[in-house]
Every structure is written in structure tokens, then in C-alpha cells.
mmCIF file of C-alpha atoms and ligand atoms in Angstrom:
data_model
loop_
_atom_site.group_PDB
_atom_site.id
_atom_site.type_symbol
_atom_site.label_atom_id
_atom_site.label_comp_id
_atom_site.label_asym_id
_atom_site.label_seq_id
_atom_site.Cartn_x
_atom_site.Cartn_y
_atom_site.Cartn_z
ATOM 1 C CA UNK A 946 -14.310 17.095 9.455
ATOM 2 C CA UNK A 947 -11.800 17.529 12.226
ATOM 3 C CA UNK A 948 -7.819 17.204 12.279
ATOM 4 C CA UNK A 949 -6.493 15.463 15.653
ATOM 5 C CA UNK A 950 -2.880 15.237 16.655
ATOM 6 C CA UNK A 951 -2.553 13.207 20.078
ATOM 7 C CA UNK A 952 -4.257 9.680 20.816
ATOM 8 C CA UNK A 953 -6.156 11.618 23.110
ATOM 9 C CA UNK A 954 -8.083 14.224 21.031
ATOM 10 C CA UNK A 955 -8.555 10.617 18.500
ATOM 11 C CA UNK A 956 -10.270 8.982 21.470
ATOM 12 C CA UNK A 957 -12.389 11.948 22.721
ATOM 13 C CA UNK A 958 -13.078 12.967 19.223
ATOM 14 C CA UNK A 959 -14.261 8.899 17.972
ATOM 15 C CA UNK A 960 -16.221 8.763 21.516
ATOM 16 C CA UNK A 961 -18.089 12.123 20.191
ATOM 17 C CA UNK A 962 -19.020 10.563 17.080
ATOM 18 C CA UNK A 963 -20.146 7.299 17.966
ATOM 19 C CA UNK A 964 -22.272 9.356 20.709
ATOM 20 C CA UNK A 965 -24.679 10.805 18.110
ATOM 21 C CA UNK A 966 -25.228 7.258 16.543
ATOM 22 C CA UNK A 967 -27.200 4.113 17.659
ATOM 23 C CA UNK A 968 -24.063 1.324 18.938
ATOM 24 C CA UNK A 969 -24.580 -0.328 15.809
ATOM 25 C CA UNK A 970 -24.619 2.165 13.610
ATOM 26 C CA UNK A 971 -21.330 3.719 14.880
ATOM 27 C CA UNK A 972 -19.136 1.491 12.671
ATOM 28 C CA UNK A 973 -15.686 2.664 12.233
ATOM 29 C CA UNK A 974 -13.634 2.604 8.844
ATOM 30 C CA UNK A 975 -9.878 3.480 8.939
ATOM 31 C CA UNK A 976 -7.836 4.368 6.025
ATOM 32 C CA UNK A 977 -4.018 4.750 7.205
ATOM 33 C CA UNK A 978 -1.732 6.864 4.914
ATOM 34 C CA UNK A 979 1.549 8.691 4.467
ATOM 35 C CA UNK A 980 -0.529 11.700 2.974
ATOM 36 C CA UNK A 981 0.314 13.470 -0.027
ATOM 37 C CA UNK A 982 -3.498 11.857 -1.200
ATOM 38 C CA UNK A 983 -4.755 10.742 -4.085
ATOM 39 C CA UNK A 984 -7.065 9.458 -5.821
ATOM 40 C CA UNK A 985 -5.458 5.642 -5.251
ATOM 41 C CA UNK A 986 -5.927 6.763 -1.459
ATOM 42 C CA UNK A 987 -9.583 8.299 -1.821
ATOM 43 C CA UNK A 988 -11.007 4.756 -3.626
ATOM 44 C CA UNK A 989 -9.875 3.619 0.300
ATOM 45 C CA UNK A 990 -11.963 6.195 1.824
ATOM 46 C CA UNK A 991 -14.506 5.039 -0.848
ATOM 47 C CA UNK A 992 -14.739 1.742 0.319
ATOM 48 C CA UNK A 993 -14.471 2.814 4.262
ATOM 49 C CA UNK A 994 -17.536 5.054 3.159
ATOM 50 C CA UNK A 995 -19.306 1.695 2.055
ATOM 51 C CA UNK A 996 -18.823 -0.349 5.249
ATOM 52 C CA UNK A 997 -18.608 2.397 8.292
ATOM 53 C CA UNK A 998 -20.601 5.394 9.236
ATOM 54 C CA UNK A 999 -17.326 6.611 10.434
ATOM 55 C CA UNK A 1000 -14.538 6.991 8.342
ATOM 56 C CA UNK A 1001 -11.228 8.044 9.911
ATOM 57 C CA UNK A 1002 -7.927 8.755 7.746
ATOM 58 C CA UNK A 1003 -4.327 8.816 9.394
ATOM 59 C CA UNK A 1004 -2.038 10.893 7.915
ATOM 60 C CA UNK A 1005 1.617 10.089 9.027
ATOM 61 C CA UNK A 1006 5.171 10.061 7.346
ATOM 62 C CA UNK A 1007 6.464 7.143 9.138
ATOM 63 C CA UNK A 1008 10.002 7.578 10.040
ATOM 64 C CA UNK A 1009 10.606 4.425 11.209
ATOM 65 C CA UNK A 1010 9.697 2.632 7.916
ATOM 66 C CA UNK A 1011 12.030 4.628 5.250
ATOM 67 C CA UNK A 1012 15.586 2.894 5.086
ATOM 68 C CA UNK A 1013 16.800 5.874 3.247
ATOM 69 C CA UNK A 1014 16.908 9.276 5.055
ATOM 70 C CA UNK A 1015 16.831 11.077 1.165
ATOM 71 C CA UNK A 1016 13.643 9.326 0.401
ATOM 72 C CA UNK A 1017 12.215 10.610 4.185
ATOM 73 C CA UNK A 1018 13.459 13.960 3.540
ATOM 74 C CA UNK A 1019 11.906 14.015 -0.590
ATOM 75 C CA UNK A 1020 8.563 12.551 0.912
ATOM 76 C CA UNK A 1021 5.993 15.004 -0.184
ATOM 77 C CA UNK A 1022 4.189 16.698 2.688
ATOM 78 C CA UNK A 1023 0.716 18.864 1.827
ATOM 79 C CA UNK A 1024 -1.644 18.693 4.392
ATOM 80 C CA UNK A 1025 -3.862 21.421 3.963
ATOM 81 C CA UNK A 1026 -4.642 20.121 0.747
ATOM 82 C CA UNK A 1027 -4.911 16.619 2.053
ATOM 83 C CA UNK A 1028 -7.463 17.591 4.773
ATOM 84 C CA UNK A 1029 -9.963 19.083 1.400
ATOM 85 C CA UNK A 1030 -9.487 16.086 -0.230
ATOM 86 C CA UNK A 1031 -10.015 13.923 2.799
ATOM 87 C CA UNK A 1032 -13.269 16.198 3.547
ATOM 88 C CA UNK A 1033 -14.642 15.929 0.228
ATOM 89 C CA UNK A 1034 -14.504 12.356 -0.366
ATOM 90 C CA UNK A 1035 -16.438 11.997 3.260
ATOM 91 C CA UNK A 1036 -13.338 11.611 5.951
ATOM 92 C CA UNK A 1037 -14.953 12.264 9.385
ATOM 93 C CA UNK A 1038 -11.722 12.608 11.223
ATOM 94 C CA UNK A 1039 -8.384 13.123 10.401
ATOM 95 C CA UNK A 1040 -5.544 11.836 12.580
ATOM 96 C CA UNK A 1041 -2.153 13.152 12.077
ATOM 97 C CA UNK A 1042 0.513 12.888 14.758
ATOM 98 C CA UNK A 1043 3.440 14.391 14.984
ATOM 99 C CA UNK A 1044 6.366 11.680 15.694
ATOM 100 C CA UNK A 1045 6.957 12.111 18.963
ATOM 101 C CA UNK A 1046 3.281 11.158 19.711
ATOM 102 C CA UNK A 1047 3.958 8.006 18.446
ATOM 103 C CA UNK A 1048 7.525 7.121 19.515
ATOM 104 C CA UNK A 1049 7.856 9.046 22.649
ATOM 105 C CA UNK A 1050 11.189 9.542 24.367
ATOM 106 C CA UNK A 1051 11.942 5.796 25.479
ATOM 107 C CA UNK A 1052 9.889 3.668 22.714
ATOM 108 C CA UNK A 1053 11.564 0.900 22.708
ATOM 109 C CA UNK A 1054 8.602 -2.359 21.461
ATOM 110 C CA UNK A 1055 9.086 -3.292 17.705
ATOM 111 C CA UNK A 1056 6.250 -5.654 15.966
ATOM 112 C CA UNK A 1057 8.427 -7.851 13.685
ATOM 113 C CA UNK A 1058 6.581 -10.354 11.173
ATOM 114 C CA UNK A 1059 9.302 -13.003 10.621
ATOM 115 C CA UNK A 1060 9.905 -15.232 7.615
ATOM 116 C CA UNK A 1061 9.759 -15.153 3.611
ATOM 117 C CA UNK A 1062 6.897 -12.333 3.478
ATOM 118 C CA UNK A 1063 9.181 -10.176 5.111
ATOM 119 C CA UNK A 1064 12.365 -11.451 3.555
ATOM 120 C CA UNK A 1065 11.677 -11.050 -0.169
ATOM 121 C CA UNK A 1066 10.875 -8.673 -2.457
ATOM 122 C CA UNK A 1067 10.489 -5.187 -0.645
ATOM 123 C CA UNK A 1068 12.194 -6.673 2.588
ATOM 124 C CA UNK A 1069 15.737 -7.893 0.466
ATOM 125 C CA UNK A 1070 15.617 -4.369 -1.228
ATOM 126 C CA UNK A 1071 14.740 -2.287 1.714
ATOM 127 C CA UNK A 1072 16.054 -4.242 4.377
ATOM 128 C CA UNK A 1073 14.073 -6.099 7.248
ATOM 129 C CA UNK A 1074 13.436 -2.380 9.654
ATOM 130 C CA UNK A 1075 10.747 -1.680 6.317
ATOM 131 C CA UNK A 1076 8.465 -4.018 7.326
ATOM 132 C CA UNK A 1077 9.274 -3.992 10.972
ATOM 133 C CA UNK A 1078 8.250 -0.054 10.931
ATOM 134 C CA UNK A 1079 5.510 -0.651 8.609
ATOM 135 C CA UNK A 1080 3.991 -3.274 11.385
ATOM 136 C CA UNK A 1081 5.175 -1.152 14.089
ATOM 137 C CA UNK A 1082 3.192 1.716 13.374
ATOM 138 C CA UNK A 1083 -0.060 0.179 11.969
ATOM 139 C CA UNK A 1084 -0.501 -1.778 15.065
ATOM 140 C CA UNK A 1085 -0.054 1.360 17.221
ATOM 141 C CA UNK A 1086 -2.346 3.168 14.732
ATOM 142 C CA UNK A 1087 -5.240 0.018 14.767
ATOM 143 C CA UNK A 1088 -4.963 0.403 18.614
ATOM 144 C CA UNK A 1089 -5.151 3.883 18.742
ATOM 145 C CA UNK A 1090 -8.194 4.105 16.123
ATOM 146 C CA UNK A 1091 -9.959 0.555 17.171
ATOM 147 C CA UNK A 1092 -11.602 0.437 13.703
ATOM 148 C CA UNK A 1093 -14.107 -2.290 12.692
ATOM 149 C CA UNK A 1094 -12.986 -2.146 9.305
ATOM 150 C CA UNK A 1095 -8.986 -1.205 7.809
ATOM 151 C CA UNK A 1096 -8.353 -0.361 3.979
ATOM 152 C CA UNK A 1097 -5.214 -1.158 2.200
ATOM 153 C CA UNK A 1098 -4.039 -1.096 -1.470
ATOM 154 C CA UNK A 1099 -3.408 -4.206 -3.530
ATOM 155 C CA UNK A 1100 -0.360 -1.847 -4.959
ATOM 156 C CA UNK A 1101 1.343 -2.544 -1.935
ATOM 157 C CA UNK A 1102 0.604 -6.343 -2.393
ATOM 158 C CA UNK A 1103 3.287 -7.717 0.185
ATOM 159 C CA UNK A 1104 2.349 -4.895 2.784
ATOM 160 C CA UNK A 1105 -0.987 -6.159 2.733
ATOM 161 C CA UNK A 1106 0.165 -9.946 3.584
ATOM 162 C CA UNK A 1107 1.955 -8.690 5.774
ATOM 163 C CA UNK A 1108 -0.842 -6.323 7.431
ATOM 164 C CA UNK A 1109 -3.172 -9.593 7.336
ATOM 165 C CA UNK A 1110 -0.484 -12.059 8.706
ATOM 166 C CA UNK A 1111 0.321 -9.621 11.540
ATOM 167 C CA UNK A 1112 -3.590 -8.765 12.382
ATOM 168 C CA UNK A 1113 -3.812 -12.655 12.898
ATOM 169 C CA UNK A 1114 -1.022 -13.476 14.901
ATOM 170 C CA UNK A 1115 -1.545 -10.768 17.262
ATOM 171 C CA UNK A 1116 -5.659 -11.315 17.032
ATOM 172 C CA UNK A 1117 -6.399 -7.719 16.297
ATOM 173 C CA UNK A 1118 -9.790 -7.439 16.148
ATOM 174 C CA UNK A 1119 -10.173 -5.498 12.545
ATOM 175 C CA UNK A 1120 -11.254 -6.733 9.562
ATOM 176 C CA UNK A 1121 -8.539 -5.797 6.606
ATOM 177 C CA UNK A 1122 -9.940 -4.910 3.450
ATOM 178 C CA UNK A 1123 -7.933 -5.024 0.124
ATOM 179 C CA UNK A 1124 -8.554 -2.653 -2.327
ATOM 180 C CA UNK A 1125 -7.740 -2.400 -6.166
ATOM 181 C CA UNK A 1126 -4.678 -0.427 -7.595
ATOM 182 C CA UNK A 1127 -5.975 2.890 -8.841
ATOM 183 C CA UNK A 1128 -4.300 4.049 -11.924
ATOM 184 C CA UNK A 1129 -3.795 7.058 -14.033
ATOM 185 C CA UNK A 1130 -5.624 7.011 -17.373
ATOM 186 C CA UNK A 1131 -1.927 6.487 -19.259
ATOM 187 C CA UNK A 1132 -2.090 3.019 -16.718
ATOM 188 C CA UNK A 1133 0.434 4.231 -14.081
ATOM 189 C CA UNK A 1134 -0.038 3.230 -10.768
ATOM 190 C CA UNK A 1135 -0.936 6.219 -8.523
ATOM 191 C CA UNK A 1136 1.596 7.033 -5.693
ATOM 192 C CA UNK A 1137 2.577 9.822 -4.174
ATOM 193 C CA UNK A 1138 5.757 9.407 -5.393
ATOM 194 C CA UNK A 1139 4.710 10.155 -9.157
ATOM 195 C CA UNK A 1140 4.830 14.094 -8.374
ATOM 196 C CA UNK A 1141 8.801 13.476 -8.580
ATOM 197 C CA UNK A 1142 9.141 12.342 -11.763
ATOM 198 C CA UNK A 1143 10.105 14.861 -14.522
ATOM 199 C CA UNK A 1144 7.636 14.608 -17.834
ATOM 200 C CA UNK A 1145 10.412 11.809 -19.253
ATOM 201 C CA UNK A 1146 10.794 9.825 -16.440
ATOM 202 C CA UNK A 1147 6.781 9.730 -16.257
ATOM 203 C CA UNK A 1148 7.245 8.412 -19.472
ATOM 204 C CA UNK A 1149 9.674 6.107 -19.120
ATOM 205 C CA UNK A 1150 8.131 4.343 -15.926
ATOM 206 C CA UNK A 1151 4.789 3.671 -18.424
ATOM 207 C CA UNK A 1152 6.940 0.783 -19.131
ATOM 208 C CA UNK A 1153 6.086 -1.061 -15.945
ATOM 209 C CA UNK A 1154 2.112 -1.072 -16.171
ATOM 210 C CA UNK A 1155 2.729 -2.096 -20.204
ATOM 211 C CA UNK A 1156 4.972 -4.590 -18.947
ATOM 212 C CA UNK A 1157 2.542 -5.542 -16.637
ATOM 213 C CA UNK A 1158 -0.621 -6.073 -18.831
ATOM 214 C CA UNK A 1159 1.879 -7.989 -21.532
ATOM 215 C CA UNK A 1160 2.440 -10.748 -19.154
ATOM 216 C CA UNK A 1161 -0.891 -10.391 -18.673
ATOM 217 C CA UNK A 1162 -2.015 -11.144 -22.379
ATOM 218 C CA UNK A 1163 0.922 -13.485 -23.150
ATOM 219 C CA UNK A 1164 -0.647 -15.914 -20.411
ATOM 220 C CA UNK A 1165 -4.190 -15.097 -21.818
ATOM 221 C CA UNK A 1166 -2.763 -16.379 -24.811
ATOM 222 C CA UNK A 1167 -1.624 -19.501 -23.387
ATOM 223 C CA UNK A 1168 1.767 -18.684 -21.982
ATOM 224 C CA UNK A 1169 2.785 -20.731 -18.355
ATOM 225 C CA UNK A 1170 6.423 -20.525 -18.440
ATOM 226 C CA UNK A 1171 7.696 -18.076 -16.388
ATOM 227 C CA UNK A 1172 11.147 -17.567 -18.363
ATOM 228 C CA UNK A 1173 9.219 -16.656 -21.062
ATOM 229 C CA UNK A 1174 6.866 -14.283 -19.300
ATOM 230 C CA UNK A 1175 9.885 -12.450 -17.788
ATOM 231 C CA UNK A 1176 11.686 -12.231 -20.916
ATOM 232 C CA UNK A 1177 8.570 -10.909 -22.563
ATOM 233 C CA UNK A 1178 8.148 -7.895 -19.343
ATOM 234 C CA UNK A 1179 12.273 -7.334 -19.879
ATOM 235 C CA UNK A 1180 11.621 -6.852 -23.732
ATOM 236 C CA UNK A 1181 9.782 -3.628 -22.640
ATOM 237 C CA UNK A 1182 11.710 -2.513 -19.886
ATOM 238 C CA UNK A 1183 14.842 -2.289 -21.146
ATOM 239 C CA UNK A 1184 14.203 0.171 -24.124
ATOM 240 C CA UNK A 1185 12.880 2.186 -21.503
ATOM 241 C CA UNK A 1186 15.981 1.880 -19.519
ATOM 242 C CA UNK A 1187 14.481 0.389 -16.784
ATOM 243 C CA UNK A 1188 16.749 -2.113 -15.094
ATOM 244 C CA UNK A 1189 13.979 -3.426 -12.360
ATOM 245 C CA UNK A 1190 15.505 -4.226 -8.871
ATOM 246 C CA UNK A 1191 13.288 -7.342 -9.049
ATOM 247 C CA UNK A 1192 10.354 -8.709 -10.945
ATOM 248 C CA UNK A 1193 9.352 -11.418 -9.357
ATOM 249 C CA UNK A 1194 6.685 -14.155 -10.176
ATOM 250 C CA UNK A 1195 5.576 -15.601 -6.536
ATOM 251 C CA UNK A 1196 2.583 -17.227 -5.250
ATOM 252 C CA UNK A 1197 0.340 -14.316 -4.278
ATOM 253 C CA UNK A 1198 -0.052 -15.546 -0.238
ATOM 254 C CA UNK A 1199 3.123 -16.792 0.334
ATOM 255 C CA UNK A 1200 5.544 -15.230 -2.284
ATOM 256 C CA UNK A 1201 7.338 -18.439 -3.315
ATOM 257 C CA UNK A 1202 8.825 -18.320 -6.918
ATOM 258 C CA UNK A 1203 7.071 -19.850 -9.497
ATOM 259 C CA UNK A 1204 8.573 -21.432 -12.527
ATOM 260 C CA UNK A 1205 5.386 -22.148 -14.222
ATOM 261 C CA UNK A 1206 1.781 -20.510 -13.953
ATOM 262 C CA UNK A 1207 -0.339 -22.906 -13.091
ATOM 263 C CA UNK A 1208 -2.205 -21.345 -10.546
ATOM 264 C CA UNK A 1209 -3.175 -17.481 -9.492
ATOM 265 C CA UNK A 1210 0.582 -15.824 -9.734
ATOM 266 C CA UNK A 1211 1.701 -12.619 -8.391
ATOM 267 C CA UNK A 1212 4.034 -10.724 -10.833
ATOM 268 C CA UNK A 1213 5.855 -7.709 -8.997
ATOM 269 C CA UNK A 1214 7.834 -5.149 -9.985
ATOM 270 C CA UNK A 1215 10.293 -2.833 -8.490
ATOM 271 C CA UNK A 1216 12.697 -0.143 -9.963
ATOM 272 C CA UNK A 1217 13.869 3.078 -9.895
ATOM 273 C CA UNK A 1218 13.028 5.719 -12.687
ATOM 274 C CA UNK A 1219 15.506 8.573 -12.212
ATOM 275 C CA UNK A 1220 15.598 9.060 -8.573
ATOM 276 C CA UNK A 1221 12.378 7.477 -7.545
ATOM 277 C CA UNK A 1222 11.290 3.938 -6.810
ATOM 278 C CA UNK A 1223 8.249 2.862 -7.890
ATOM 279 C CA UNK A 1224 6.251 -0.601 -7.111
ATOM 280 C CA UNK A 1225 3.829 -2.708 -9.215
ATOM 281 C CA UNK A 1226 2.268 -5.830 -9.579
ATOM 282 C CA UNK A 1227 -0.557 -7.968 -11.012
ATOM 283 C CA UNK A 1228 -2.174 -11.286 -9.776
ATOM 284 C CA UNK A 1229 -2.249 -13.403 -13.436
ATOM 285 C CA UNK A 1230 -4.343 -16.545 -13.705
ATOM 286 C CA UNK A 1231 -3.136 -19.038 -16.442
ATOM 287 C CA UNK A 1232 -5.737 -19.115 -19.326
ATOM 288 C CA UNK A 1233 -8.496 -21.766 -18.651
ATOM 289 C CA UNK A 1234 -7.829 -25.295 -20.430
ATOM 290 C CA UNK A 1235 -8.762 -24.961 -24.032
ATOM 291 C CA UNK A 1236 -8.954 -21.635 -24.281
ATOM 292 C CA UNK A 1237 -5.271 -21.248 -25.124
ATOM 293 C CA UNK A 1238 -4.521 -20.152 -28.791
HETATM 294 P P1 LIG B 1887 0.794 5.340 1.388
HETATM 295 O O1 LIG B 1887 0.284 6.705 1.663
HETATM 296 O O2 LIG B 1887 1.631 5.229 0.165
HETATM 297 O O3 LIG B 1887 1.419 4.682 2.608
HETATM 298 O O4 LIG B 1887 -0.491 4.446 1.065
HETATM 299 C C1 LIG B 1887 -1.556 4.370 1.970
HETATM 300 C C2 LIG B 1887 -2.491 3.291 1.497
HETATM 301 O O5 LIG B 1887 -2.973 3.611 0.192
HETATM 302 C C3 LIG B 1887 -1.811 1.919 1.381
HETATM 303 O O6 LIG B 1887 -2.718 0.915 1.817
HETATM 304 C C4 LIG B 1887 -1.549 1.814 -0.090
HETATM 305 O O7 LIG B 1887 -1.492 0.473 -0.557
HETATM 306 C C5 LIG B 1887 -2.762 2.523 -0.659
HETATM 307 N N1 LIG B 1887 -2.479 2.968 -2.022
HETATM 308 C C6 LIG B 1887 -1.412 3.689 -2.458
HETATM 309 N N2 LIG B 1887 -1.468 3.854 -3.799
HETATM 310 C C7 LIG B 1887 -2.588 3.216 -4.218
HETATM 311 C C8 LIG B 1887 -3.197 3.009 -5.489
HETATM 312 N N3 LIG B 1887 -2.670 3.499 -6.617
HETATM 313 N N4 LIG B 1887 -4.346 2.284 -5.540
HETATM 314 C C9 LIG B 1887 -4.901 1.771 -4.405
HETATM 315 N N5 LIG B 1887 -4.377 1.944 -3.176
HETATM 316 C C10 LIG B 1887 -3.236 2.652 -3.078
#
């Protein structure tokens, strides 16, 4: 496995690999992260593993994306230990810019996805240069990588709309994969985040996957109405203090409220424990007719 830091050494290094293979068997599978990996990060590689013969892994803290310069600054950074992850769970190539390869003196182009899937959720709490910088950057990475295949986490449920609205529009020619939320055995989402959380706030942010899974069984159980579901998900956030910057109930393409389930329903969460924000969500589907209790 190789590390990379210009476009350059990406291209000459990708036109190496693919030189040892037949055309069609020189597939490649691109997993774009932040870095500070885990194992929510390494089921992408996983799945990259599955489709491509080559996988390659970006690993770049995004400047233009964070809309607080204290969450830039806390961002954990550990790449040598990234790099034996990434090796050991089959990365061919790692590509890890510094920020001045990818916003050279003079950058001046934005990609901007417009409307509610940028609006809501993340984009009213973050502000609108989130997604913008999000977009930004993975359409410079996808055209610096040219992968067949691209793997993104269902944790990040709106950045993936957004990924797939934007790979449309613009007629990228990558498939997007979604993958699953990977979760610690207590049923916390992973994210790098999680390292800065003291043993109480870890705790304490448990709350949002239980919250989670009891919408989950209260519409399992027959439960539709959303005022109910929500009140139910408060019921076990509060005690544990968490005040949630939204949970939302939207329709899981377009993100439009929902009053009642009656279809697939994406229920999202965001809120800070201590000093850290943390995201989750889970797509519900209302209990089949007659199996209510
Ligand atoms: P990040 O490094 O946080 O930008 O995440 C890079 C990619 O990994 C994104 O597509 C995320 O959605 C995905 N990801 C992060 N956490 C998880 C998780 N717990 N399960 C699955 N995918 C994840």
C-alpha cells in the first residue's frame, strides 16, 4: 500500500495499478474520508473490496466543510495509524493531500446543491458552506480518483442525498454506494468524533441509538403518529440531558416532514453531548396492515 499527496503521484500511481491488470479487471473502488478510521470507515473499504480490484481511500480534513474553526482545530488527526488500518483491511492506495493541493492559491469554483436537501437538517444547523464544501471537495476528489465505484455511510444520511443528487446533475460517471451505519456493541454510532467524549458523556449520548430503536419498536407495534413517536424518542433524551438540535421525521429522499408514518420515514437526530456533536438516524417502515398489536 502506498500514501500519495499530489493529484499527480494519484494519477501515476492508479495508471501503475491498472497496468498489471487486464482493462476489465482494473475496477476502481474509492472510499473518501476525514481519517481518524474506524471500523464504520473499514465496512466502506469492505464493500470497495467486494466490487473493485482497486480500492483507493482519501484521507482529508476538509477545511472548507467545518463551519466552526474549534471543531477543525479538535478534529482528530492519526495518520500513521490510519495508513495500518487502511493496509490491513486491503486499501491499495492512500490519497492524502495537503490543502493547498486542493485549493491552490486562487480557487475560486464552489459546487452548490440548491434546495431543501441542503436547507434542512445539517444545512439549517451548520449553515449552507457545509454542504457546499462537502460537494466541493468530493467532486474534486471523484475527478481526481475517477473511481467506478464510491462508498458512503447511511450515518451521514443527508450527505449521501446529497452526494447522489450532485453525481446526477453534474453526470459524474461513478456509481455511489450506500453503506450501513456501523455501531459499537453498546449501539453507538461509530465516528471519529466518539474519541472526545469523556466515559459520561459516552454514556449519556447511548441515549440517541436507544432513542432510535424505541421509535423503532413503537411503530413495530403499530405506532404512525409522529407526535407520538417524538414524544416517545424525547422521553429518553431528556433524562440523559440531551436537548437534540433537531430530530426530525422526513421522507428519506427528499426530507419533507412527516406527520404520520405511512410510508419508509427517515428519523434523524442531531445534538451535542458535552462539547461534541453527534448525528443519527434510522429509516422506519410503519408495521404491515394487521400486524399491529
Ligand atoms: P468521515 O470520515 O466522517 O467524513 O466519514 C467518511 C465516510 O465514512 C462517510 O461516507 C461516512 O458516512 C462514513 N461513515 C462514518 N461513520 C460511519 C459509520 N458508523 N458507519 C458507516 N459509515 C460511516
Amino acid at each position: 500500500m502506498k500514501t500519495v499527496r499530489t493529484i499527480a503521484e494519484l494519477r501515476e500511481a492508479l495508471a501503475e495499478l491498472r497496468g498489471t491488470r487486464a482493462p476489465g479487471d482494473a475496477r476502481v473502488g474509492f472510499v473518501p474520508t476525514m481519517g481518524a478510521l474506524h471500523d464504520g470507515h473499514l465496512s466502506l473499504v469492505r464493500a470497495a473490496r467486494r466490487d473493485a480490484e482497486i480500492v483507493v481511500l482519501s484521507i482529508f480534513v476538509n477545511p472548507t466543510q467545518f463551519t466552526e474553526a474549534s471543531d477543525l482545530d479538535a478534529y482528530p488527526r492519526q495518520e500513521a495509524a490510519d495508513a495500518a488500518l487502511a493496509a490491513g483491511a486491503g486499501v491499495d492506495l492512500i490519497f492524502a493531500p495537503a490543502a493547498a493541493e486542493l485549493y491552490p492559491q486562487g480557487y475560486a469554483t464552489t459546487v452548490s446543491v440548491a434546495g431543501p436537501l441542503t436547507a434542512t437538517l445539517e444545512g439549517a444547523g451548520r449553515g449552507s458552506a457545509h454542504f457546499d464544501g462537502m460537494a466541493t471537495v468530493v467532486t474534486k476528489l471523484l475527478l481526481a480518483v475517477q473511481p467506478h465505484t464510491a462508498y458512503f455511510g447511511q450515518k451521514d444520511a443527508q450527505q449521501l442525498l446529497v452526494v447522489q443528487r450532485m453525481v446526477a446533475d453534474l453526470g459524474i460517471p461513478t456509481r455511489i454506494v450506500a453503506c450501513p451505519t456501523a455501531r459499537d456493541a453498546d449501539g453507538l454510532a461509530l465516528s471519529s468524533r466518539n474519541v472526545r467524549l469523556s466515559a459520561a458523556e459516552r454514556e449519556r449520548a447511548l441515549a440517541i441509538p436507544r432513542a432510535l430503536a424505541e421509535v423503532t419498536a413503537r411503530l413495530a407495534a403499530g405506532e404512525r403518529s409522529v407526535a407520538a413517536l417524538r414524544s416517545a424518542a424525547e422521553e429518553i433524551l431528556a433524562p440523559a440531558q440531551i436537548d437534540p438540535e433537531y430530530l426530525a421525521f422526513v421522507t428519506p429522499h427528499a426530507l419533507t416532514p412527516v406527520d404520520t408514518v405511512d410510508e419508509e420515514v427517515l428519523c434523524a437526530i442531531a445534538a451535542r453531548v458535552g462539547a461534541v456533536r453527534l448525528i443519527d438516524n434510522a429509516v422506519l417502515a410503519p408495521a404491515p396492515a394487521g400486524e399491529k398489536e
